[in-house]
Amino acid sequence: MSKIVSAAQAAARIADGAVVTVSSSSALGCPDLVLKAIGARFDAEGHPRELTSIHPIAAGDMYGVKGVDHIAKDGLLCRILGGSYPSGPSSKPMPEIWKMIVENRVAAYNVPSGILFDMARETAANRPGVLTKVGINTFVDPIREGCAMNDMGAAAPIVRRVEFDGDTWLHFPNIVPDVAILRATTADEHGNLTYEHEGAYLGGLEQAICVRNHGGLVIAQVSRVTKRGSLRPHDVRVPGHLVDLVVIDPDQKQTCETPYDPAISGQIMRPWDSFSLAERGVEKIIARRAAMELRPGMTANLGFGISAMVPRILLEEGHPEAVTWAVEQGAVGGIPLTGFAFGCSSNADAFVPSPQQFIYFQGGGFDVSFLSFLEVDVEGNVNVSKLGKKPYLTAGCGGFVDITSGAKKIVFSGWFEAGARIELTSEGIKVEAPGKFAKMVEAVEHVTFSGQRARELGQEVLYVTERCVMRLAETGLVATEIMPGIDPERDIVQASGGRVSIAPDAITLPISLLADGPMGWGK
């Protein structure tokens, strides 16, 4: 019996009340055609109803791949657990899933991506849920929000604090999925899946095993089908005995606004001079100072935002391979891409499945993590996961909490004030006009990173801005390095409302951070 079906036929197999786990990362690996068919069936028939969807990383984007928005309908979706959610600029309409969340029409949770992958593994093996220290004293912890994004979520907790072996842990009980929806490049007639055009493997194998072990339905979307026996066994990432149905979509995009780029899937290697460099400006100065924390031979994790510019700094300095980069989608080495293609890398050394990458991250095996911030408070807490006024400007926590929970060293990057007018002069940085609002606040809106927990663990934490570098001390935020041209009292202490103090031995950073050409990294 053939496993090849239409998207509509696959959607017809999903029962009311099913728990559906989806493998995706924004548009990267998104099984958009199948999700669209589920939404279309509901519009026509009123079924399936009352689904729970699980997304370790966001499904869909705001630039043409709707993903989860296809199923963001009252009556169809009743609960959603996402490591991240579609996000974008305020100039674009709010995604439908965000409307449901903020209007309290769906029970919604933001669960760290690594924990969601852990849940698939633990549920597959019939172990009693995830026991973890990831997220302690952050919004993940039941002493705060317990991952809940709205009142409906808070009314049905998914995590609890437990004492085990004399220590405090977070316990996430199993949520057994009935359906897995994956995406690959090629399927053979038996359902064996290869990923040769994909920019990451993500967690499809673990999600398929979890569903198969509980007698569920595994649907795979691919761009093409080949004869059984024509795929090399070493290339098969999900074996056919785990796959029930195969849906063909010859037009699936490789990632956000990218039909296909062979450098993303590692089929070609781009010359280093084909990559664009970071443009001169305030954010490049911040990224340059962050790059000063690197040494040749390090392995570094990288997050979205200003931090994503750091590899381009090393590229401009003539050292594109001095550091091994690792991103949560699974690429290791090469140059992580920016903008729409973040999560992909060109010239990667390897692609690691996301669940294994998160084991590496949670265990703190890397040397340093470069992440961005929305706001920082007097305790050193960082928020990247919630903006009450414009919720869809942030994707949620993603892998941020997994990464920071075990990192030995963390470098956060961001503007000191939002919307400040800054001039770059020959003498340094001049603040011409203050920002619209402070990013150094009394208390962050959402604790995505706990300063208290970092002090307990002895983590080294830096906050790099266009005005100074701050360090997390027992007394709070202390500026230990001042950008050239900055008046410490006016531009830092007063601008922060006294929330940032100046170290007695604070130094002034070199003017080379503002240079038109290379700054001399590694010399």
Short mmCIF file of C-alpha atoms in Angstrom, two decimals:
data_model
loop_
_atom_site.label_atom_id
_atom_site.label_comp_id
_atom_site.label_asym_id
_atom_site.label_seq_id
_atom_site.Cartn_x
_atom_site.Cartn_y
_atom_site.Cartn_z
CA MET A 1 0.00 0.00 0.00
CA SER A 2 1.41 3.39 -1.01
CA LYS A 3 2.28 5.88 1.70
CA ILE A 4 2.00 8.79 -0.72
CA VAL A 5 -1.15 10.85 -0.15
CA SER A 6 -2.38 14.38 -0.74
CA ALA A 7 -2.15 16.99 1.99
CA ALA A 8 -5.95 16.83 2.32
CA GLN A 9 -5.87 13.05 2.78
CA ALA A 10 -3.22 13.41 5.49
CA ALA A 11 -5.25 16.09 7.28
CA ALA A 12 -8.30 13.81 7.19
CA ARG A 13 -6.47 11.27 9.35
CA ILE A 14 -6.09 13.65 12.30
CA ALA A 15 -8.70 13.03 14.96
CA ASP A 16 -10.49 15.51 17.19
CA GLY A 17 -8.60 16.15 20.41
CA ALA A 18 -5.26 15.01 19.00
CA VAL A 19 -1.92 16.23 20.31
CA VAL A 20 0.17 17.22 17.29
CA THR A 21 3.95 17.76 17.43
CA VAL A 22 5.42 19.76 14.54
CA SER A 23 9.05 19.85 13.40
CA SER A 24 9.98 23.32 12.14
CA SER A 25 12.08 26.43 12.78
CA SER A 26 10.24 29.44 11.39
CA ALA A 27 10.22 28.66 7.64
CA LEU A 28 13.22 26.32 7.93
CA GLY A 29 11.85 22.79 7.66
CA CYS A 30 8.24 23.98 7.99
CA PRO A 31 5.64 21.44 6.72
CA ASP A 32 3.46 24.32 5.60
CA LEU A 33 1.34 22.46 3.04
CA VAL A 34 0.15 19.93 5.63
CA LEU A 35 -0.64 22.64 8.19
CA LYS A 36 -2.57 24.53 5.51
CA ALA A 37 -4.59 21.40 4.72
CA ILE A 38 -5.53 20.96 8.39
CA GLY A 39 -6.83 24.53 8.52
CA ALA A 40 -8.71 24.08 5.23
CA ARG A 41 -10.36 20.86 6.45
CA PHE A 42 -11.52 22.63 9.61
CA ASP A 43 -12.99 25.48 7.56
CA ALA A 44 -14.89 23.00 5.40
CA GLU A 45 -15.91 20.34 7.94
CA GLY A 46 -15.43 21.77 11.41
CA HIS A 47 -12.82 19.07 12.12
CA PRO A 48 -10.36 18.31 13.54
CA ARG A 49 -11.34 20.10 16.74
CA GLU A 50 -9.65 20.89 20.05
CA LEU A 51 -6.09 20.13 18.98
CA THR A 52 -3.01 20.61 21.14
CA SER A 53 0.04 21.60 19.10
CA ILE A 54 3.66 21.33 20.22
CA HIS A 55 6.37 23.34 18.47
CA PRO A 56 9.91 22.99 19.89
CA ILE A 57 10.84 25.86 17.55
CA ALA A 58 8.37 28.16 15.78
CA ALA A 59 6.38 26.89 12.80
CA GLY A 60 6.14 29.57 10.12
CA ASP A 61 7.18 33.19 9.80
CA MET A 62 5.65 36.57 8.96
CA TYR A 63 7.04 36.73 5.44
CA GLY A 64 5.02 34.23 3.41
CA VAL A 65 5.12 30.89 5.28
CA LYS A 66 2.06 30.91 7.56
CA GLY A 67 2.89 27.73 9.46
CA VAL A 68 0.99 27.63 12.74
CA ASP A 69 -1.26 30.47 11.59
CA HIS A 70 -3.01 27.97 9.30
CA ILE A 71 -4.41 26.25 12.41
CA ALA A 72 -4.81 29.30 14.65
CA LYS A 73 -8.60 29.09 14.62
CA ASP A 74 -11.17 29.02 17.41
CA GLY A 75 -12.44 25.49 17.86
CA LEU A 76 -9.53 23.92 15.98
CA LEU A 77 -6.73 24.81 18.42
CA CYS A 78 -7.29 24.68 22.19
CA ARG A 79 -3.73 24.47 23.54
CA ILE A 80 -0.24 25.30 22.21
CA LEU A 81 3.24 24.73 23.63
CA GLY A 82 5.94 26.57 21.71
CA GLY A 83 9.63 27.11 22.24
CA SER A 84 9.14 30.14 20.02
CA TYR A 85 6.45 31.79 17.93
CA PRO A 86 6.40 33.69 14.61
CA SER A 87 7.74 37.19 15.13
CA GLY A 88 8.57 40.26 13.10
CA PRO A 89 8.39 44.04 12.82
CA SER A 90 5.53 46.15 14.15
CA SER A 91 4.85 47.33 10.59
CA LYS A 92 3.37 43.91 9.79
CA PRO A 93 0.01 42.60 11.06
CA MET A 94 0.01 40.54 14.24
CA PRO A 95 0.03 36.80 13.43
CA GLU A 96 -3.25 34.99 14.14
CA ILE A 97 -1.64 32.77 16.78
CA TRP A 98 -0.54 35.84 18.73
CA LYS A 99 -4.08 37.26 18.55
CA MET A 100 -5.40 34.03 20.06
CA ILE A 101 -2.77 34.16 22.81
CA VAL A 102 -3.23 37.80 23.86
CA GLU A 103 -7.03 37.53 23.63
CA ASN A 104 -6.94 34.44 25.89
CA ARG A 105 -8.59 32.20 23.28
CA VAL A 106 -6.08 29.37 23.53
CA ALA A 107 -4.11 27.95 26.47
CA ALA A 108 -0.59 29.01 25.55
CA TYR A 109 2.85 28.22 26.93
CA ASN A 110 6.38 29.32 26.08
CA VAL A 111 8.57 26.34 26.96
CA PRO A 112 12.34 26.36 26.33
CA SER A 113 13.08 24.57 23.07
CA GLY A 114 15.51 22.11 24.61
CA ILE A 115 12.95 21.07 27.22
CA LEU A 116 10.38 20.38 24.50
CA PHE A 117 12.89 18.15 22.71
CA ASP A 118 13.65 16.49 26.06
CA MET A 119 9.93 15.87 26.50
CA ALA A 120 9.78 14.02 23.18
CA ARG A 121 12.66 11.78 24.23
CA GLU A 122 11.34 11.07 27.73
CA THR A 123 7.81 10.43 26.50
CA ALA A 124 9.12 8.10 23.79
CA ALA A 125 10.96 5.99 26.38
CA ASN A 126 8.01 5.99 28.81
CA ARG A 127 10.07 7.69 31.50
CA PRO A 128 8.19 9.89 33.96
CA GLY A 129 8.69 13.26 32.28
CA VAL A 130 11.55 15.76 32.20
CA LEU A 131 13.44 16.53 35.40
CA THR A 132 15.62 19.56 34.81
CA LYS A 133 17.27 22.60 36.34
CA VAL A 134 16.81 24.56 33.11
CA GLY A 135 14.64 27.59 33.85
CA ILE A 136 14.91 27.69 37.64
CA ASN A 137 14.08 31.21 38.91
CA THR A 138 13.01 32.36 35.43
CA PHE A 139 9.52 32.67 33.94
CA VAL A 140 9.71 28.90 33.34
CA ASP A 141 9.64 28.28 37.10
CA PRO A 142 6.22 27.88 38.79
CA ILE A 143 7.31 30.47 41.36
CA ARG A 144 6.88 32.91 38.45
CA GLU A 145 4.71 32.14 35.40
CA GLY A 146 5.43 28.43 34.98
CA CYS A 147 5.73 28.96 31.19
CA ALA A 148 2.13 30.23 30.93
CA MET A 149 1.57 33.02 28.39
CA ASN A 150 -2.00 33.89 29.36
CA ASP A 151 -4.72 33.15 31.90
CA MET A 152 -5.89 30.00 30.11
CA GLY A 153 -2.38 28.63 30.28
CA ALA A 154 -1.96 29.57 33.94
CA ALA A 155 -5.19 27.72 34.77
CA ALA A 156 -3.73 24.44 33.53
CA PRO A 157 -0.10 24.18 34.81
CA ILE A 158 2.39 22.05 32.87
CA VAL A 159 5.40 22.26 35.25
CA ARG A 160 5.96 21.95 38.99
CA ARG A 161 8.84 22.35 41.44
CA VAL A 162 9.96 19.12 43.10
CA GLU A 163 12.60 18.10 45.61
CA PHE A 164 14.79 15.20 44.51
CA ASP A 165 17.97 13.89 46.10
CA GLY A 166 18.23 16.96 48.30
CA ASP A 167 17.95 19.48 45.48
CA THR A 168 15.27 21.53 43.70
CA TRP A 169 14.25 20.59 40.16
CA LEU A 170 11.56 21.46 37.65
CA HIS A 171 9.39 18.55 36.54
CA PHE A 172 7.51 18.55 33.23
CA PRO A 173 5.11 15.57 33.10
CA ASN A 174 4.76 13.73 29.80
CA ILE A 175 2.42 15.03 27.12
CA VAL A 176 1.89 12.13 24.72
CA PRO A 177 1.56 13.24 21.08
CA ASP A 178 -0.79 11.43 18.71
CA VAL A 179 0.55 12.93 15.48
CA ALA A 180 3.96 14.11 14.27
CA ILE A 181 4.30 16.34 11.21
CA LEU A 182 7.82 16.45 9.79
CA ARG A 183 9.51 17.83 6.71
CA ALA A 184 12.41 16.47 4.68
CA THR A 185 13.73 16.76 1.13
CA THR A 186 13.26 13.26 -0.32
CA ALA A 187 11.21 10.21 0.60
CA ASP A 188 11.44 6.82 -1.01
CA GLU A 189 8.43 4.58 -1.53
CA HIS A 190 8.86 3.07 1.94
CA GLY A 191 8.97 6.51 3.62
CA ASN A 192 12.69 6.70 4.32
CA LEU A 193 13.56 10.41 4.61
CA THR A 194 16.68 12.30 3.57
CA TYR A 195 17.43 15.97 4.22
CA GLU A 196 19.92 16.89 1.50
CA HIS A 197 18.35 20.30 0.68
CA GLU A 198 17.55 21.23 4.28
CA GLY A 199 19.51 23.67 6.41
CA ALA A 200 19.00 21.57 9.55
CA TYR A 201 17.67 18.20 10.71
CA LEU A 202 15.85 19.78 13.68
CA GLY A 203 14.11 17.15 15.87
CA GLY A 204 12.11 15.13 13.38
CA LEU A 205 13.58 11.76 14.31
CA GLU A 206 12.89 12.14 18.03
CA GLN A 207 9.38 13.41 17.37
CA ALA A 208 8.66 10.49 15.02
CA ILE A 209 9.96 7.92 17.50
CA CYS A 210 7.87 9.46 20.27
CA VAL A 211 4.68 9.24 18.23
CA ARG A 212 5.42 5.79 16.84
CA ASN A 213 6.12 4.39 20.32
CA HIS A 214 2.63 5.45 21.36
CA GLY A 215 0.83 4.12 18.31
CA GLY A 216 0.31 7.50 16.64
CA LEU A 217 0.44 8.86 13.11
CA VAL A 218 3.63 10.23 11.48
CA ILE A 219 3.19 12.50 8.45
CA ALA A 220 6.19 13.60 6.39
CA GLN A 221 6.12 16.45 3.87
CA VAL A 222 8.83 16.27 1.18
CA SER A 223 9.61 17.92 -2.12
CA ARG A 224 10.13 14.67 -4.08
CA VAL A 225 9.82 10.88 -4.00
CA THR A 226 12.24 8.27 -5.30
CA LYS A 227 12.26 4.50 -5.72
CA ARG A 228 12.76 2.34 -2.64
CA GLY A 229 16.38 1.25 -2.37
CA SER A 230 17.77 4.29 -4.17
CA LEU A 231 18.69 6.23 -1.01
CA ARG A 232 22.04 5.66 0.68
CA PRO A 233 21.40 4.25 4.17
CA HIS A 234 23.87 6.73 5.69
CA ASP A 235 21.80 9.60 4.26
CA VAL A 236 18.49 8.47 5.77
CA ARG A 237 17.72 10.56 8.85
CA VAL A 238 14.24 9.17 9.58
CA PRO A 239 13.72 5.50 8.60
CA GLY A 240 10.58 4.53 6.78
CA HIS A 241 9.19 2.21 9.44
CA LEU A 242 8.51 5.35 11.51
CA VAL A 243 6.61 7.12 8.70
CA ASP A 244 2.95 6.47 7.86
CA LEU A 245 2.12 9.09 5.23
CA VAL A 246 4.15 11.10 2.71
CA VAL A 247 2.88 14.38 1.26
CA ILE A 248 4.66 15.92 -1.73
CA ASP A 249 5.15 19.68 -2.01
CA PRO A 250 7.58 20.47 -4.86
CA ASP A 251 7.39 24.18 -3.99
CA GLN A 252 8.40 24.06 -0.32
CA LYS A 253 10.84 26.81 0.62
CA GLN A 254 14.18 25.96 2.11
CA THR A 255 13.83 28.71 4.69
CA CYS A 256 12.39 32.20 5.12
CA GLU A 257 12.13 33.92 1.72
CA THR A 258 14.66 31.41 0.31
CA PRO A 259 13.47 28.86 -2.28
CA TYR A 260 16.87 27.15 -2.27
CA ASP A 261 20.48 28.04 -1.46
CA PRO A 262 22.94 25.12 -1.78
CA ALA A 263 25.34 26.80 0.66
CA ILE A 264 22.71 26.55 3.42
CA SER A 265 22.44 22.77 2.99
CA GLY A 266 26.22 22.35 2.69
CA GLN A 267 26.16 21.26 -0.94
CA ILE A 268 28.58 24.03 -1.90
CA MET A 269 31.02 26.16 0.09
CA ARG A 270 30.91 29.90 -0.49
CA PRO A 271 34.13 31.95 -0.82
CA TRP A 272 34.63 34.03 2.30
CA ASP A 273 34.62 37.25 0.27
CA SER A 274 31.06 36.51 -0.89
CA PHE A 275 29.63 37.25 2.57
CA SER A 276 28.54 40.80 3.40
CA LEU A 277 30.29 42.52 6.29
CA ALA A 278 28.59 44.32 9.14
CA GLU A 279 27.73 47.89 8.20
CA ARG A 280 29.37 50.69 10.13
CA GLY A 281 27.16 51.90 12.95
CA VAL A 282 26.33 51.59 16.62
CA GLU A 283 25.43 47.91 16.48
CA LYS A 284 28.70 47.05 14.76
CA ILE A 285 30.59 48.76 17.60
CA ILE A 286 28.67 46.67 20.12
CA ALA A 287 29.38 43.49 18.15
CA ARG A 288 33.08 44.41 17.92
CA ARG A 289 33.36 44.77 21.68
CA ALA A 290 31.57 41.45 22.13
CA ALA A 291 34.02 39.82 19.72
CA MET A 292 36.89 40.89 21.98
CA GLU A 293 35.78 38.12 24.38
CA LEU A 294 36.75 35.48 21.80
CA ARG A 295 40.03 33.61 21.43
CA PRO A 296 41.11 31.32 18.57
CA GLY A 297 39.96 27.74 19.07
CA MET A 298 36.86 28.60 21.11
CA THR A 299 33.41 27.17 20.50
CA ALA A 300 30.70 29.81 20.81
CA ASN A 301 26.94 29.76 20.77
CA LEU A 302 25.11 32.53 19.00
CA GLY A 303 21.67 34.11 19.33
CA PHE A 304 19.51 36.43 17.23
CA GLY A 305 19.92 40.21 17.10
CA ILE A 306 23.13 42.20 17.49
CA SER A 307 24.95 39.04 18.60
CA ALA A 308 24.41 37.52 15.16
CA MET A 309 26.82 40.15 13.78
CA VAL A 310 29.79 38.85 15.78
CA PRO A 311 30.87 36.23 13.16
CA ARG A 312 30.93 39.01 10.55
CA ILE A 313 33.34 40.94 12.76
CA LEU A 314 35.79 38.03 12.70
CA LEU A 315 35.27 37.69 8.95
CA GLU A 316 36.25 41.35 8.43
CA GLU A 317 39.25 40.83 10.69
CA GLY A 318 40.46 38.01 8.42
CA HIS A 319 39.72 35.16 10.88
CA PRO A 320 36.50 33.51 9.63
CA GLU A 321 37.46 30.07 10.96
CA ALA A 322 39.10 31.07 14.25
CA VAL A 323 35.98 30.18 16.25
CA THR A 324 33.52 27.30 15.87
CA TRP A 325 29.95 28.58 15.96
CA ALA A 326 27.04 26.42 17.15
CA VAL A 327 23.38 27.39 16.72
CA GLU A 328 20.34 25.67 18.20
CA GLN A 329 18.94 24.54 14.86
CA GLY A 330 22.00 22.30 14.64
CA ALA A 331 24.64 23.85 12.37
CA VAL A 332 28.21 23.67 13.68
CA GLY A 333 30.98 25.78 12.16
CA GLY A 334 30.88 28.02 9.11
CA ILE A 335 29.18 31.42 9.22
CA PRO A 336 25.74 31.69 10.84
CA LEU A 337 23.45 33.73 8.61
CA THR A 338 21.60 36.87 9.66
CA GLY A 339 18.18 38.41 9.08
CA PHE A 340 15.57 36.17 7.45
CA ALA A 341 17.99 33.25 7.29
CA PHE A 342 19.01 33.22 10.96
CA GLY A 343 19.17 29.64 12.21
CA CYS A 344 20.98 28.57 9.05
CA SER A 345 24.71 28.60 8.42
CA SER A 346 26.81 28.58 5.28
CA ASN A 347 30.02 26.55 5.06
CA ALA A 348 29.06 24.50 8.11
CA ASP A 349 31.33 21.69 9.29
CA ALA A 350 28.38 19.56 10.40
CA PHE A 351 24.66 19.48 11.08
CA VAL A 352 23.74 18.08 14.48
CA PRO A 353 20.09 17.22 15.26
CA SER A 354 18.64 19.93 17.49
CA PRO A 355 17.92 17.61 20.46
CA GLN A 356 21.61 16.62 20.60
CA GLN A 357 22.68 20.23 20.16
CA PHE A 358 20.56 21.14 23.17
CA ILE A 359 22.14 18.40 25.27
CA TYR A 360 25.47 20.07 24.48
CA PHE A 361 24.06 23.49 25.37
CA GLN A 362 22.29 22.46 28.58
CA GLY A 363 25.48 20.80 29.79
CA GLY A 364 27.51 23.95 29.13
CA GLY A 365 30.11 22.35 26.87
CA PHE A 366 30.81 25.50 24.86
CA ASP A 367 33.13 28.36 25.87
CA VAL A 368 30.88 31.40 25.58
CA SER A 369 27.39 32.39 24.46
CA PHE A 370 26.56 35.61 22.62
CA LEU A 371 22.95 36.67 23.13
CA SER A 372 20.92 39.85 22.90
CA PHE A 373 18.63 41.57 25.39
CA LEU A 374 15.43 43.61 25.33
CA GLU A 375 15.83 44.95 28.86
CA VAL A 376 18.01 44.41 31.93
CA ASP A 377 17.13 45.20 35.55
CA VAL A 378 19.02 46.07 38.71
CA GLU A 379 19.35 42.39 39.67
CA GLY A 380 20.97 41.57 36.33
CA ASN A 381 17.84 39.79 35.10
CA VAL A 382 17.35 39.82 31.33
CA ASN A 383 14.12 39.83 29.33
CA VAL A 384 14.07 38.65 25.72
CA SER A 385 10.77 36.79 25.76
CA LYS A 386 7.94 39.23 26.44
CA LEU A 387 6.87 42.68 25.30
CA GLY A 388 3.39 43.40 26.60
CA LYS A 389 2.69 46.31 24.23
CA LYS A 390 3.90 44.52 21.08
CA PRO A 391 4.05 40.80 21.94
CA TYR A 392 4.87 39.52 18.46
CA LEU A 393 8.06 41.62 18.24
CA THR A 394 9.68 38.81 20.24
CA ALA A 395 9.56 35.14 19.31
CA GLY A 396 9.62 34.05 22.96
CA CYS A 397 12.53 32.33 24.66
CA GLY A 398 13.48 29.70 22.05
CA GLY A 399 16.69 28.08 23.22
CA PHE A 400 17.77 31.09 25.30
CA VAL A 401 16.91 29.53 28.68
CA ASP A 402 18.52 26.17 27.82
CA ILE A 403 21.70 27.92 26.70
CA THR A 404 22.06 30.33 29.62
CA SER A 405 21.25 27.69 32.24
CA GLY A 406 24.62 25.97 31.85
CA ALA A 407 26.85 28.50 30.12
CA LYS A 408 30.15 29.29 31.78
CA LYS A 409 30.25 32.75 30.22
CA ILE A 410 27.47 34.86 28.68
CA VAL A 411 27.86 38.07 26.69
CA PHE A 412 24.58 39.97 26.30
CA SER A 413 24.42 42.73 23.68
CA GLY A 414 21.94 45.56 23.17
CA TRP A 415 21.29 49.29 23.19
CA PHE A 416 21.57 51.11 26.51
CA GLU A 417 18.44 53.10 25.63
CA ALA A 418 15.87 52.42 22.93
CA GLY A 419 15.73 55.06 20.20
CA ALA A 420 18.60 57.25 21.43
CA ARG A 421 20.22 59.44 18.75
CA ILE A 422 23.90 58.55 18.59
CA GLU A 423 26.65 60.20 16.57
CA LEU A 424 29.95 58.51 15.79
CA THR A 425 32.75 61.09 15.82
CA SER A 426 36.53 61.02 15.53
CA GLU A 427 36.69 61.30 19.33
CA GLY A 428 34.22 58.52 19.99
CA ILE A 429 30.50 58.10 20.65
CA LYS A 430 28.30 61.12 21.30
CA VAL A 431 24.76 60.82 22.72
CA GLU A 432 22.93 63.64 20.91
CA ALA A 433 19.47 62.87 22.28
CA PRO A 434 18.17 60.44 24.91
CA GLY A 435 16.16 57.39 24.00
CA LYS A 436 12.39 56.94 24.04
CA PHE A 437 12.60 54.59 26.99
CA ALA A 438 15.22 52.99 29.21
CA LYS A 439 16.43 49.44 28.71
CA MET A 440 18.09 49.46 32.13
CA VAL A 441 14.97 49.10 34.27
CA GLU A 442 14.04 48.54 37.91
CA ALA A 443 12.40 45.17 37.19
CA VAL A 444 12.15 43.39 33.84
CA GLU A 445 8.71 42.47 32.49
CA HIS A 446 9.74 38.81 32.09
CA VAL A 447 12.70 37.01 33.67
CA THR A 448 14.22 35.02 30.82
CA PHE A 449 17.62 35.03 32.54
CA SER A 450 18.03 35.15 36.30
CA GLY A 451 20.84 37.28 37.69
CA GLN A 452 20.37 35.68 41.09
CA ARG A 453 20.76 32.18 39.63
CA ALA A 454 23.85 33.29 37.69
CA ARG A 455 25.50 34.52 40.89
CA GLU A 456 24.67 31.23 42.62
CA LEU A 457 26.27 29.26 39.79
CA GLY A 458 29.28 31.56 39.47
CA GLN A 459 28.61 32.40 35.82
CA GLU A 460 30.58 35.21 34.21
CA VAL A 461 28.09 37.68 32.73
CA LEU A 462 28.75 40.77 30.61
CA TYR A 463 26.28 43.28 29.17
CA VAL A 464 27.73 45.12 26.16
CA THR A 465 26.09 48.36 25.01
CA GLU A 466 27.04 51.38 22.90
CA ARG A 467 27.96 53.28 26.10
CA CYS A 468 29.68 50.78 28.31
CA VAL A 469 30.35 47.19 29.26
CA MET A 470 28.63 46.18 32.49
CA ARG A 471 29.34 43.17 34.64
CA LEU A 472 27.07 41.31 37.01
CA ALA A 473 28.31 41.93 40.54
CA GLU A 474 26.86 41.21 43.96
CA THR A 475 25.76 44.84 44.12
CA GLY A 476 24.06 44.75 40.70
CA LEU A 477 25.17 46.24 37.38
CA VAL A 478 28.62 47.82 37.38
CA ALA A 479 30.12 49.53 34.31
CA THR A 480 33.74 48.44 34.09
CA GLU A 481 34.51 49.68 30.57
CA ILE A 482 33.40 52.98 29.05
CA MET A 483 33.06 53.58 25.33
CA PRO A 484 35.27 56.41 24.01
CA GLY A 485 33.44 59.76 24.02
CA ILE A 486 30.87 58.72 26.61
CA ASP A 487 30.34 60.85 29.73
CA PRO A 488 29.98 58.19 32.48
CA GLU A 489 27.88 60.27 34.88
CA ARG A 490 25.50 61.77 32.32
CA ASP A 491 25.25 59.00 29.71
CA ILE A 492 25.30 55.98 32.05
CA VAL A 493 24.46 56.76 35.68
CA GLN A 494 21.87 59.48 35.07
CA ALA A 495 20.50 57.87 31.90
CA SER A 496 19.87 54.65 33.84
CA GLY A 497 18.23 56.44 36.75
CA GLY A 498 21.12 55.39 38.96
CA ARG A 499 20.59 51.68 38.23
CA VAL A 500 24.11 51.32 36.83
CA SER A 501 27.17 52.32 38.84
CA ILE A 502 30.68 53.03 37.57
CA ALA A 503 33.55 50.87 38.79
CA PRO A 504 36.34 52.89 40.46
CA ASP A 505 38.85 51.28 38.11
CA ALA A 506 36.71 51.53 34.95
CA ILE A 507 38.75 51.82 31.76
CA THR A 508 38.06 53.57 28.46
CA LEU A 509 37.80 51.26 25.46
CA PRO A 510 40.05 51.84 22.42
CA ILE A 511 38.96 54.16 19.64
CA SER A 512 39.72 51.32 17.20
CA LEU A 513 36.19 50.02 17.90
CA LEU A 514 34.98 52.88 15.68
CA ALA A 515 37.49 52.34 12.87
CA ASP A 516 36.33 52.22 9.26
CA GLY A 517 38.55 49.20 8.60
CA PRO A 518 39.47 46.18 10.74
CA MET A 519 39.99 46.92 14.44
CA GLY A 520 42.88 44.48 14.87
CA TRP A 521 41.18 41.48 16.50
CA GLY A 522 43.61 38.80 17.64
CA LYS A 523 46.64 41.08 17.73
#
